[in-house]
Short mmCIF file of C-alpha atoms in Angstrom, two decimals:
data_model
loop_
_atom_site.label_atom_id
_atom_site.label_comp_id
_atom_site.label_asym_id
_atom_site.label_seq_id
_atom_site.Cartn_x
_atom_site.Cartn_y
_atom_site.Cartn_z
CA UNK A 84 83.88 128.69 109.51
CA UNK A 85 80.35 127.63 108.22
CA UNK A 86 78.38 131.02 108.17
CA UNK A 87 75.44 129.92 106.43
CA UNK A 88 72.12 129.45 106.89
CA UNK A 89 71.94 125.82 107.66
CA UNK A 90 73.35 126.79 111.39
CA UNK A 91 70.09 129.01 112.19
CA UNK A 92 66.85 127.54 113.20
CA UNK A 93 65.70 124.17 112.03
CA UNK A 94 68.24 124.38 109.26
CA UNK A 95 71.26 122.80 111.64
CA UNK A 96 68.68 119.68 112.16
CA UNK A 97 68.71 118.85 108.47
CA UNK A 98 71.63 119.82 108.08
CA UNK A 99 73.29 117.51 110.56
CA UNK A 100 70.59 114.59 109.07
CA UNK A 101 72.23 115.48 105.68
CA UNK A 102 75.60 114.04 106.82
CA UNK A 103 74.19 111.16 108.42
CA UNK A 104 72.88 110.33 105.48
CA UNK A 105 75.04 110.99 102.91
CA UNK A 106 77.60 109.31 104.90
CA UNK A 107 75.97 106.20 105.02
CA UNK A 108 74.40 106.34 101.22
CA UNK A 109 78.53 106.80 99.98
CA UNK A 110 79.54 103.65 102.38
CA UNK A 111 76.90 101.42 101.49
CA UNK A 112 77.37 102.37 97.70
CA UNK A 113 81.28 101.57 97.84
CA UNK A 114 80.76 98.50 99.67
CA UNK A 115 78.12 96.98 96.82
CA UNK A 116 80.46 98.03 94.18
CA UNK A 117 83.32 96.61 96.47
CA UNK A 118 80.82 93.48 96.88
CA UNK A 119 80.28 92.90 93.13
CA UNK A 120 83.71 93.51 91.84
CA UNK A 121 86.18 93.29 94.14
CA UNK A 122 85.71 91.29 97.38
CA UNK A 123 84.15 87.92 95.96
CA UNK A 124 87.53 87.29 94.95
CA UNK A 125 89.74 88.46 97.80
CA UNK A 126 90.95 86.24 100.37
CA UNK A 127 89.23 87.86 103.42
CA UNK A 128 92.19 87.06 105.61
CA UNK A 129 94.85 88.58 103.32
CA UNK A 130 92.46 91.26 102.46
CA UNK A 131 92.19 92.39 106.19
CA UNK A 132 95.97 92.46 106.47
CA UNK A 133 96.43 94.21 103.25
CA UNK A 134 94.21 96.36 104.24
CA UNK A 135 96.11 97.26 107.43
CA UNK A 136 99.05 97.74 105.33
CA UNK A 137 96.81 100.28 103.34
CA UNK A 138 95.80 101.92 106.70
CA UNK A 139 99.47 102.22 107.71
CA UNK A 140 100.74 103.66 104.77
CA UNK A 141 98.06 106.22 103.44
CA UNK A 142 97.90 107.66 107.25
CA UNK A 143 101.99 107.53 107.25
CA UNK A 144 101.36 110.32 104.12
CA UNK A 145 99.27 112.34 106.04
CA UNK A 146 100.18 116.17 106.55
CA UNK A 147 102.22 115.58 109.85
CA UNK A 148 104.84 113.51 108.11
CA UNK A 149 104.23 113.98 104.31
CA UNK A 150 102.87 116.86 102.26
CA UNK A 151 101.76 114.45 99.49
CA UNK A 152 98.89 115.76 96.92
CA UNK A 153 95.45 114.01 97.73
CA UNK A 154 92.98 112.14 95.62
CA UNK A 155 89.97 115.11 96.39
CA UNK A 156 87.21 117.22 94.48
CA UNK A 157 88.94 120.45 95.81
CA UNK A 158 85.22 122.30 95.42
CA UNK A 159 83.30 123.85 97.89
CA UNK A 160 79.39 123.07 98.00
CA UNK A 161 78.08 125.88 96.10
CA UNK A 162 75.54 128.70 97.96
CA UNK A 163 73.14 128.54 95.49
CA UNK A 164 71.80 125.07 97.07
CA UNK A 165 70.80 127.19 100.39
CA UNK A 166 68.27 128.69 98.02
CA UNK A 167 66.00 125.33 98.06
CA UNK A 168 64.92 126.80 101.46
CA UNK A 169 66.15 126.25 105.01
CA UNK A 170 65.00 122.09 105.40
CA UNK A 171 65.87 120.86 102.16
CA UNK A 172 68.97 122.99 101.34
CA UNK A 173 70.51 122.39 104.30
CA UNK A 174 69.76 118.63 104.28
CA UNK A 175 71.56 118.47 100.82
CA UNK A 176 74.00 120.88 102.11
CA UNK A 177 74.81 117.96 104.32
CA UNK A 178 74.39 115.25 102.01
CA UNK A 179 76.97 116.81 99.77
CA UNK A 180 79.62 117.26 102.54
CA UNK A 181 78.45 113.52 104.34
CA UNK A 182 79.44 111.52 100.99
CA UNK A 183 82.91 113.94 100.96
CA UNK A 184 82.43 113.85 97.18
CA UNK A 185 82.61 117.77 97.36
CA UNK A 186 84.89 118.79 99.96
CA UNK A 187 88.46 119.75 100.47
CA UNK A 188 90.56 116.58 102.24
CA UNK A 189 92.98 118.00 104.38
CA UNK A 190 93.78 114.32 105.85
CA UNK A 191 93.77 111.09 104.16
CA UNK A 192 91.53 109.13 107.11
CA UNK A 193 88.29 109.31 104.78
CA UNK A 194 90.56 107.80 102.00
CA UNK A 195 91.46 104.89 103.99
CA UNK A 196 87.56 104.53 105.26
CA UNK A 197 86.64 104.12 100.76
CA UNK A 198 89.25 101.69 101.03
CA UNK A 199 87.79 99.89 103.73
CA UNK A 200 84.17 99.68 102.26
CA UNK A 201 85.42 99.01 98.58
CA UNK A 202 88.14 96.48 99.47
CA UNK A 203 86.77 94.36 103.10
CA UNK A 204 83.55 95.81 104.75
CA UNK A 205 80.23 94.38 104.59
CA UNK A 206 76.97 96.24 103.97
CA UNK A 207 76.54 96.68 107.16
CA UNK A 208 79.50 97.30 108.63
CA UNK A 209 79.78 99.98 105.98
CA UNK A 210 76.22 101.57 106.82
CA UNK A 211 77.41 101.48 110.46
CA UNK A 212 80.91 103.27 109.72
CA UNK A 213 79.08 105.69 107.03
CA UNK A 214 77.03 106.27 110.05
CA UNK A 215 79.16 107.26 112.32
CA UNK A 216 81.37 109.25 110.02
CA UNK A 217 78.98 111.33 109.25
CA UNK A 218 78.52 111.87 112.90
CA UNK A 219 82.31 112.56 113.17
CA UNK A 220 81.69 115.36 110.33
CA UNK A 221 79.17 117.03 112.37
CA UNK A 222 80.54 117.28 115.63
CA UNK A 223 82.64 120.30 115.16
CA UNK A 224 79.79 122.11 113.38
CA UNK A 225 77.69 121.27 116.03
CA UNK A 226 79.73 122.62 118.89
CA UNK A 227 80.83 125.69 117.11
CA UNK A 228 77.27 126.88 116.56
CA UNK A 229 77.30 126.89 120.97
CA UNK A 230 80.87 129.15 120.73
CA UNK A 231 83.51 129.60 118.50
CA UNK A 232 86.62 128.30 119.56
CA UNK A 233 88.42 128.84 116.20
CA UNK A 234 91.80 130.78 117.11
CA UNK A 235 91.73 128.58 120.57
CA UNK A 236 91.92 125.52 118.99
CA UNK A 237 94.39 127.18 116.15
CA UNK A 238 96.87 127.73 118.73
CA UNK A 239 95.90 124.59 120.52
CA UNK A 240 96.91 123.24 117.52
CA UNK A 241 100.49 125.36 116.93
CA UNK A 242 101.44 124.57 120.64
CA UNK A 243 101.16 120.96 120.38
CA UNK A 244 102.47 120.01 116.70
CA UNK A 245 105.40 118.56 117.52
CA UNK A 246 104.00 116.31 120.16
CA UNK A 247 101.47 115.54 117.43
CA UNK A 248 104.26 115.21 114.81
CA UNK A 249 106.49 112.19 118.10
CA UNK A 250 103.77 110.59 118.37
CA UNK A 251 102.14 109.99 115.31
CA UNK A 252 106.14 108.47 114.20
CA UNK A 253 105.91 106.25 117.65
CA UNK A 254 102.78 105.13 117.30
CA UNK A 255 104.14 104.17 113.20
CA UNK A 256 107.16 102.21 114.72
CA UNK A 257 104.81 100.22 117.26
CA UNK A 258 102.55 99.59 114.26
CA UNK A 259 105.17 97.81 112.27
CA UNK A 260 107.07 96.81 115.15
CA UNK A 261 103.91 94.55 116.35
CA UNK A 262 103.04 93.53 112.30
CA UNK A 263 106.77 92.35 112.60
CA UNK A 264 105.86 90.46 115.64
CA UNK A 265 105.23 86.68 115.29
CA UNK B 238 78.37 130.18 90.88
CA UNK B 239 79.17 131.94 94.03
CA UNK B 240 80.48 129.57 96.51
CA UNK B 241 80.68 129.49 100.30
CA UNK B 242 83.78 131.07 100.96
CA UNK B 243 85.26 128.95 104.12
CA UNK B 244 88.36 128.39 105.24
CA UNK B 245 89.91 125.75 106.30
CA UNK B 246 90.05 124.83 109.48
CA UNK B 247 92.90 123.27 111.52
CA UNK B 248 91.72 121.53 114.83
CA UNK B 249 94.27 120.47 117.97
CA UNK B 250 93.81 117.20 116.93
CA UNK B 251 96.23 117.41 114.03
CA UNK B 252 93.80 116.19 111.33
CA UNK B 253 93.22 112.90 112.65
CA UNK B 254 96.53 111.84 111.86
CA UNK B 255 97.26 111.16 114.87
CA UNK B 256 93.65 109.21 116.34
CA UNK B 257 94.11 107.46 112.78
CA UNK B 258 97.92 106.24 113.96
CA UNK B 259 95.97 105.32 117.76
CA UNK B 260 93.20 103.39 115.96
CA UNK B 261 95.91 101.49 113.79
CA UNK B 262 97.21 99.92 116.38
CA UNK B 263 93.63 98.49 117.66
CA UNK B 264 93.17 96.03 114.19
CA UNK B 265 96.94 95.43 114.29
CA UNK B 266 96.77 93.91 117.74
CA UNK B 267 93.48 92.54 117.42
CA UNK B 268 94.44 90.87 113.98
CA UNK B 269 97.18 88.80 116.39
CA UNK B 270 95.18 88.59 119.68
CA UNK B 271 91.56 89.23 118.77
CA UNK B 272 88.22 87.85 119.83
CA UNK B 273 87.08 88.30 116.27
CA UNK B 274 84.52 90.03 113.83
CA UNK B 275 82.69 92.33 116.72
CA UNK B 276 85.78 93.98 117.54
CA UNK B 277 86.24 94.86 113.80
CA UNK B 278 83.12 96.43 113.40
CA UNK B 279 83.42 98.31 116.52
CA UNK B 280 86.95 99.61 115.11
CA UNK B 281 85.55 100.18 111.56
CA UNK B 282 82.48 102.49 113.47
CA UNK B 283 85.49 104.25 115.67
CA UNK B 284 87.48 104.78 112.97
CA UNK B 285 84.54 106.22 110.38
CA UNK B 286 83.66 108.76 113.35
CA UNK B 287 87.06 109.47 113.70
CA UNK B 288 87.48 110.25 110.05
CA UNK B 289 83.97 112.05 109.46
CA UNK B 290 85.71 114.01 112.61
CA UNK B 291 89.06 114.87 111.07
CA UNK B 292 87.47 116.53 108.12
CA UNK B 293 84.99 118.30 110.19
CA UNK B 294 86.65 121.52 110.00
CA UNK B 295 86.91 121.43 106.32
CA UNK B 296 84.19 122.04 103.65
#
């Protein structure tokens, strides 16, 4: 759980900015690289399927099914960046964690959202997905600093794995079932 | 350098995998039935929320 000082005071503003930003700043970067190096020469309409093909199979390795090592800096932003004071060390704090270039990855959704800005999206589209992911990230954060719910939603978690586990392998079937589909 | 010392967290949600395996479907069906681009960008915005949200328990 995040017990530092970017959840007190005006800290948890920047902080929650941070990710916003570095979510988008990451996207848009991996779709202009994707832009100038990769997608001029992809068929969009293959690429799109491919990609769905990607999709599919990086989130069929993902911890319910597969315990398969992940691409991932496994380092934790370091403490020392809280020192730049409350506003801008939390807003880098975010940054840091928004772009996921330092972060642990314990799914493989954020790998299939590089995918999607290197391989298909748009600027845009990639701002606006950055965007929101970096909303995503800060959702949990944001409700824990009203409660924590920690060991409830461990349990949570522990009670309902093996529905998780059925229906992440149905949902998998109906996914090839309909690609198989004329 | 000291680090934040955090665990990781595990949320009822099962890491996303399983929103990611919902959201699949969406682009799969819309590939074959679709209306077009809007609905991909709408998807691509769900499914960067839903990602940013899967690792939101992590650090």
């Amino acid at each position: 759980m995040l017990i530092s000082s970017v959840w007190r005071g005006i800290g948890r503003v920047y902080f929650s900015v941070g990710l916003l930003v570095g979510g988008v700043v990451a996207a848009v970067v991996l779709s202009v690289v994707g832009s100038v190096a990769l997608q001029w020469w992809l068929p969009g309409v293959q690429v799109e399927l491919f990609a769905i093909v990607v999709l599919a199979s990086i989130t069929v390795a993902s911890p319910l099914l597969l315990r398969l090592p992940y691409a991932q800096n496994r380092r934790q932003v370091p403490e020392a960046i809280l020192n730049s004071g409350p506003r801008f060390g939390a807003f880098q704090f975010g940054f840091e964690m928004g772009t996921a270039s330092r972060t642990f990855m314990p799914t493989t959704m954020p790998h299939v959202l590089l995918l999607g800005a290197l391989l298909v999206l748009p600027i845009h589209v990639a701002a606006l997905s950055g965007l929101s992911f970096g909303a995503g990230r800060a959702l949990v954060p944001i409700l824990r600093s009203y409660g924590d719910y920690d060991v409830e939603w461990t349990e949570a978690y522990d009670r309902s794995a093996r529905v998780l586990w059925f229906g992440s392998v149905m949902c998998g079937l109906a996914s090839l079932v309909i690609i198989a589909l004329p | 350098m000291t680090e934040v010392r955090v665990p990781l967290h595990r949320h009822p949600l099962g890491y996303g995998s399983l929103i990611g395996f919902g959201l699949l479907l969406v682009p799969i069906l819309l590939s074959h039935y679709g209306p077009g681009d809007a609905w991909w960008t709408a998807w691509w915005v769900i499914y960067g929320a839903a990602a940013g949200f899967s690792l939101s328990g992590s650090v």
